[in-house]
C-alpha positions as a printed Julia matrix, in Angstrom:
331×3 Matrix{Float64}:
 -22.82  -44.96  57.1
 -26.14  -46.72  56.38
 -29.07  -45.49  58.75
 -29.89  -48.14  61.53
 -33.49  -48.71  59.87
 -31.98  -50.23  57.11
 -29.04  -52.38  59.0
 -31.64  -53.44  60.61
 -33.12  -54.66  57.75
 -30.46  -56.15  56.34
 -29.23  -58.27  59.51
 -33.09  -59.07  59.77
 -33.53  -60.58  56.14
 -29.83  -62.21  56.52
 -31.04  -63.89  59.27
 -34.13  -65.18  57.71
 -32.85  -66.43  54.57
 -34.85  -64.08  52.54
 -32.33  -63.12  49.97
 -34.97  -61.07  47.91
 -35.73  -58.36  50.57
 -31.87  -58.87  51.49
 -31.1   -57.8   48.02
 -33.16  -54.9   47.9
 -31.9   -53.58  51.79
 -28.81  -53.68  50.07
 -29.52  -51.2   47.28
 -30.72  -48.7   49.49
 -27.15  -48.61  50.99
 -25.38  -48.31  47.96
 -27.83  -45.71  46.61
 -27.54  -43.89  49.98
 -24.18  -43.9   49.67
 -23.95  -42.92  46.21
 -25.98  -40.02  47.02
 -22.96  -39.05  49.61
 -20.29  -39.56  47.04
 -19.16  -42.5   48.45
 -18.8   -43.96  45.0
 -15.72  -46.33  46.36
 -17.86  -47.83  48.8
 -20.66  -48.2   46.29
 -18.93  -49.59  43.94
 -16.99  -52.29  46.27
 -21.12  -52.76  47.79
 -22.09  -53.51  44.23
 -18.84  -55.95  43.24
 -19.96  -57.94  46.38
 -23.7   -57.95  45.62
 -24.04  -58.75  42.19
 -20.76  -59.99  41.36
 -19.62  -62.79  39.63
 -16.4   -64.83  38.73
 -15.24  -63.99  35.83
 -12.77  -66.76  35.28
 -14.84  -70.05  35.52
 -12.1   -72.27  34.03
  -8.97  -70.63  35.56
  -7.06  -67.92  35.03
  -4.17  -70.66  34.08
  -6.51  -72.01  31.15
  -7.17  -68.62  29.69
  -3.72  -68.06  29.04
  -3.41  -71.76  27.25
  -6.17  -71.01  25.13
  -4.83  -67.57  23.4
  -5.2   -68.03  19.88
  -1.89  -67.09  18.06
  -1.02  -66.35  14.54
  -1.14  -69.17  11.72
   1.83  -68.2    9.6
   4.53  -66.85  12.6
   3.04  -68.82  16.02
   3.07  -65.54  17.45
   0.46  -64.58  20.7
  -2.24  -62.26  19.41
  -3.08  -60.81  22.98
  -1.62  -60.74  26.44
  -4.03  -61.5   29.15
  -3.47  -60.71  33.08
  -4.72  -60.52  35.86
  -5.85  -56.44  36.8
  -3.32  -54.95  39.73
  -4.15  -51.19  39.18
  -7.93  -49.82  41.53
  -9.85  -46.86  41.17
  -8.14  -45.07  43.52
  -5.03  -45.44  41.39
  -7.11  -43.56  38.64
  -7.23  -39.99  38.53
 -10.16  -38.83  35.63
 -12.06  -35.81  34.75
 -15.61  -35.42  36.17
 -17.41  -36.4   32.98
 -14.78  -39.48  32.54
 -15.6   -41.02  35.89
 -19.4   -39.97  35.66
 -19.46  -42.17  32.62
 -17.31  -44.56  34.33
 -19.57  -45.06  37.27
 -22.29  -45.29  34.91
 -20.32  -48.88  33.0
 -19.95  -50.22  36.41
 -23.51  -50.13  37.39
 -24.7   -51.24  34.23
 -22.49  -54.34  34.74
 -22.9   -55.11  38.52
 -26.45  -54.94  37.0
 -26.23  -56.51  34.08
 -28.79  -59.76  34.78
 -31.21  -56.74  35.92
 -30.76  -54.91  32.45
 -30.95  -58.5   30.51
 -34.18  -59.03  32.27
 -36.13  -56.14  30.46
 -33.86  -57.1   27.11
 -30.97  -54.49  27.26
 -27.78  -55.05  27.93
 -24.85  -53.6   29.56
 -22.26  -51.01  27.54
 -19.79  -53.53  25.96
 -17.77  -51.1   23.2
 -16.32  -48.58  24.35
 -13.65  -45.9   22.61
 -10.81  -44.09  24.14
  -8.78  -41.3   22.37
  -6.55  -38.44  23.18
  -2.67  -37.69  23.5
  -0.12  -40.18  24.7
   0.2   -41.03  28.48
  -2.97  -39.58  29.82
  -4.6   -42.42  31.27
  -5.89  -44.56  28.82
  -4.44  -48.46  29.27
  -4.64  -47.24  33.22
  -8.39  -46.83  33.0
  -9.11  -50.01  30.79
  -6.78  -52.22  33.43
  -8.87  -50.44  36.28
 -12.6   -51.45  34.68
 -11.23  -54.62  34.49
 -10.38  -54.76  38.16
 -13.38  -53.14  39.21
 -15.75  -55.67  37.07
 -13.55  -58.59  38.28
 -12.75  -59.73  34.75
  -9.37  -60.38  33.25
  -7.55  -58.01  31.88
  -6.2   -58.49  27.86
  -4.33  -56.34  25.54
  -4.14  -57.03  21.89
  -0.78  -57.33  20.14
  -1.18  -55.28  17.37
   2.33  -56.83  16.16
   1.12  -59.97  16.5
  -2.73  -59.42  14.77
  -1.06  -57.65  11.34
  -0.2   -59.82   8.85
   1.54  -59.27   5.5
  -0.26  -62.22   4.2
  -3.37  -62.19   2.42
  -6.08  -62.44   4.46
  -4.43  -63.19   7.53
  -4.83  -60.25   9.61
  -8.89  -60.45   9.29
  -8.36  -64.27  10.36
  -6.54  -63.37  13.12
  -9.12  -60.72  14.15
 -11.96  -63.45  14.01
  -9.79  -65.51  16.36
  -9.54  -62.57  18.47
 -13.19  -62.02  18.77
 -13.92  -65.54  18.66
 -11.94  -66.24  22.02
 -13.25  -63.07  23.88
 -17.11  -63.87  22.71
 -16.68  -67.03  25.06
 -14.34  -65.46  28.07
 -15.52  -62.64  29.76
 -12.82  -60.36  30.05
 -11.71  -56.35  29.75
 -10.27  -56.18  26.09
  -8.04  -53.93  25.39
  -7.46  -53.09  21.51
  -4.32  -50.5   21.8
  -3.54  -48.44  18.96
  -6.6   -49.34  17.13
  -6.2   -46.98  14.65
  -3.64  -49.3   13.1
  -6.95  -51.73  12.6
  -9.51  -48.98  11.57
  -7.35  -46.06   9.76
 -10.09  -44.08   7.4
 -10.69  -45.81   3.97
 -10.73  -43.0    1.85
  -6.68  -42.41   2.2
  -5.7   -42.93  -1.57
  -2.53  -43.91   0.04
  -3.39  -47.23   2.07
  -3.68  -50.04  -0.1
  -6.81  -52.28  -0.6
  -5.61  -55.25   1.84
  -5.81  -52.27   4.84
  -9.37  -51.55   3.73
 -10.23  -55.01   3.57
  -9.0   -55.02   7.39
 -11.16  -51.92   8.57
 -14.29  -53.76   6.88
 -13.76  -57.04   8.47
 -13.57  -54.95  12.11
 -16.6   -53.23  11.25
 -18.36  -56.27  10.21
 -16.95  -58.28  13.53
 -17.85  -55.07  15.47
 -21.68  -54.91  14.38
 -22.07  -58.45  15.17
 -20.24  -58.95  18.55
 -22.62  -60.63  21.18
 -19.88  -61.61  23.41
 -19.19  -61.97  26.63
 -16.32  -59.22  27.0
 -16.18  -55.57  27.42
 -13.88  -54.17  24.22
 -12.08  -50.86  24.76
 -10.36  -49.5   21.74
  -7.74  -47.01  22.38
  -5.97  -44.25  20.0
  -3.81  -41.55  20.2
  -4.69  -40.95  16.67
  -8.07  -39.9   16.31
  -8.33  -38.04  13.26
  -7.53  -40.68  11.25
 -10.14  -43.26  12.14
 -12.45  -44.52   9.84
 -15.46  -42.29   9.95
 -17.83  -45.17   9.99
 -15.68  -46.78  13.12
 -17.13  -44.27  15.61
 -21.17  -45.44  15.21
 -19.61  -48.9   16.99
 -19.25  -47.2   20.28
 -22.18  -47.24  22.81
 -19.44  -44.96  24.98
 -16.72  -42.41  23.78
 -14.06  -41.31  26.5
 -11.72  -38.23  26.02
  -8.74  -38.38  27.49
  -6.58  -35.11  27.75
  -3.81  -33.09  30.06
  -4.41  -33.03  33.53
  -5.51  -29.73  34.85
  -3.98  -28.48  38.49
  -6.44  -29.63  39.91
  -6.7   -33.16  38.65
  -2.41  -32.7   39.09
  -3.17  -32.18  42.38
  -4.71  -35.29  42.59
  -2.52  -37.35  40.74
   0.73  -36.23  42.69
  -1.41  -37.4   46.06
  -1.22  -40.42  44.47
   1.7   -41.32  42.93
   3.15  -40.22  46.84
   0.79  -42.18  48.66
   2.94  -43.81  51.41
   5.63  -41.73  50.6
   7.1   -39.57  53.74
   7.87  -36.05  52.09
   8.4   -32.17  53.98
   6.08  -30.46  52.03
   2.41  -30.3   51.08
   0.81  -30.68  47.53
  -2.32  -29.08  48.6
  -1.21  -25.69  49.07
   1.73  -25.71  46.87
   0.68  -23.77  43.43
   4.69  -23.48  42.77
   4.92  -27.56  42.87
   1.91  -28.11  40.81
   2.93  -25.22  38.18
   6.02  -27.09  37.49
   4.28  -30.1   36.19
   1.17  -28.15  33.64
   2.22  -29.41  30.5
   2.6   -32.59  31.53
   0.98  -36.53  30.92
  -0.32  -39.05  33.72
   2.73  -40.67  32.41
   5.04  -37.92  32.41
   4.35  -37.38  36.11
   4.44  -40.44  37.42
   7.78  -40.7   35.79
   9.33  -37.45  37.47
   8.1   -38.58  40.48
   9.82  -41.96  40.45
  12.72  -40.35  39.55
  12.81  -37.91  42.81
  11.92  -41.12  45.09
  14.89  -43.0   43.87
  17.18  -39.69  44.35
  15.84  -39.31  47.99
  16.2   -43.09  48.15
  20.16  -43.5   47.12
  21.12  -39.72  48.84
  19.94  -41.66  52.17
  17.3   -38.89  53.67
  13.73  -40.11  54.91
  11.82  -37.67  53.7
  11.11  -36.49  49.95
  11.9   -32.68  49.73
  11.16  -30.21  46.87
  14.85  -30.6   45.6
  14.48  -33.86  44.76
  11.21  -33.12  42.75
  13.2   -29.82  41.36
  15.95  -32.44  40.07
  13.97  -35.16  38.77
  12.42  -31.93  36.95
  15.26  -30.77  35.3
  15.87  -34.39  34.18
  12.48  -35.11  33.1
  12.93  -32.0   30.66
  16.26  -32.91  29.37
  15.35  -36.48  28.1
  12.34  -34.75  26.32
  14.96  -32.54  24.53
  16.66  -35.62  23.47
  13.61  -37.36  22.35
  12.87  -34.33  20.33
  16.64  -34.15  18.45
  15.72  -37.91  17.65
């Protein structure tokens, strides 16, 4: 809690009108509690302070305005409104360090503007399947108060000539007025390495016109590219990114974490704290993966009738969870 010399401060200067020296009271809380590792508090302090709405026009309007594809009338991005928070999010240390550090930068962002920098607006995510990655774009979104859009790759390729680089310039055309959290999934599909003899010259005509759109973005939006395919980017795509995020297997203790949770609110006989058995059973395994076994074991304590979630039901959901990826495997 903020030390009484600074509340009152801050009641004192709210009182007066004097927004200025209210302004700066404020910092000193959020950078006191900062310091404590209150970085939830902080960052809700911040949101309030400095922000800003990020739909001016409506969310109803944004979704009128989403440019679509010439030839087929299709949608070239989805745009919602954020659900997931950060406390939904479980990251690595160095993850939410650099999270923490986008936040500030955009809470701050007329601050950085005023001495002619500006806030971290590309950023790249990569790593395996089902670790986090649409999760923690959805989250930033929430967190900066912005809308939340994901690009349908489907929707952006084109077999005709030309057309997927004009649907790209749509696409950055529309989020260079809106300010939103954009969310280019499976980019590699968009930015797969030139020098494969086996792509074909309308793919690297494609990966130019990103680069190209990249280098001279000025927009309003935050873009997060996401891939589970790394090694097959475009060399030259990875100068674009002001911020790169790995995104890999949670460790025990980040499983730990993540199965406090997915069972927050849920009554259960057992502790995850102490339990190196429980969290043993799920090494190996995604964000997604988890989250999946543990719906599973909620619905089987759910339709067997009992009130509390036991190990058994975990156990079975378990057994389950490995069975469908031996099936997906034969496939």
């Amino acid at each position: 809690m903020a030390s009484g010399k600074i509340l009152r401060q801050l009641i004192k200067y709210g009182a007066e009108g004097n927004f200025d020296a209210f302004r700066r009271a404020s910092e000193e809380v959020i950078k006191e509690e900062r310091d404590k590792q209150h970085h939830l508090l902080a960052n809700d302090l911040e949101k309030i302070l400095y922000g800003r709405s990020a739909q001016p026009n409506g969310f109803r309007n944004l979704q009128e305005a989403i440019p679509v594809d010439q030839e087929r009338g299709f949608p070239l991005m989805v745009v919602r409104e954020p659900v997931r928070r950060l406390e939904d999010l479980v990251l690595s240390d160095d993850n939410r360090s650099l999270l923490d550090e986008i936040f500030l930068e955009h809470h701050r962002a007329e601050h950085l503007r005023s001495f002619g920098l500006h806030p971290v607006d590309k950023i790249l995510f990569f790593g395996p399947p089902g670790c986090g990655k649409t999760l923690t774009a959805e989250v930033i979104a929430s967190e900066l108060n912005y809308p939340f859009a994901i690009i349908r790759v489907d929707g952006v390729v084109s077999s005709y000539l030309g057309e997927t680089a004009a649907n790209l310039r749509k696409v950055f055309d529309y989020i260079s007025d809106n300010p939103m959290v954009v969310l280019f999934d499976e980019f590699d599909a968009l930015a797969k390495e030139r020098s494969d003899g086996v792509e074909h010259g309308e793919l690297k005509r494609v990966v130019n016109s990103v680069l190209q759109m990249m280098d001279a973005y000025r927009g309003k939006s935050l873009i997060i590219a996401a891939t589970n395919h790394e090694g097959i980017l475009d060399s030259a795509i990875w100068r674009r990114f002001e911020e790169i995020l790995l995104f890999e297997l949670p460790n025990l203790e980040q499983l730990r974490r993540l199965l406090n949770v997915k069972l927050r609110g849920v009554r259960q006989d057992f502790s995850t704290n102490d339990n190196n058995h429980l969290l043993g059973s799920f090494k190996g395994m995604s964000h997604a993966d988890v989250e999946r076994v543990i719906i599973r074991a909620i619905k089987g304590m759910i339709l067997s009738g009992q009130e509390f979630l036991r190990i058994s039901h975990i156990d079975a959901a378990l057994i389950a969870e490995n069975a469908r990826k031996r099936r997906v495997k034969a496939n």
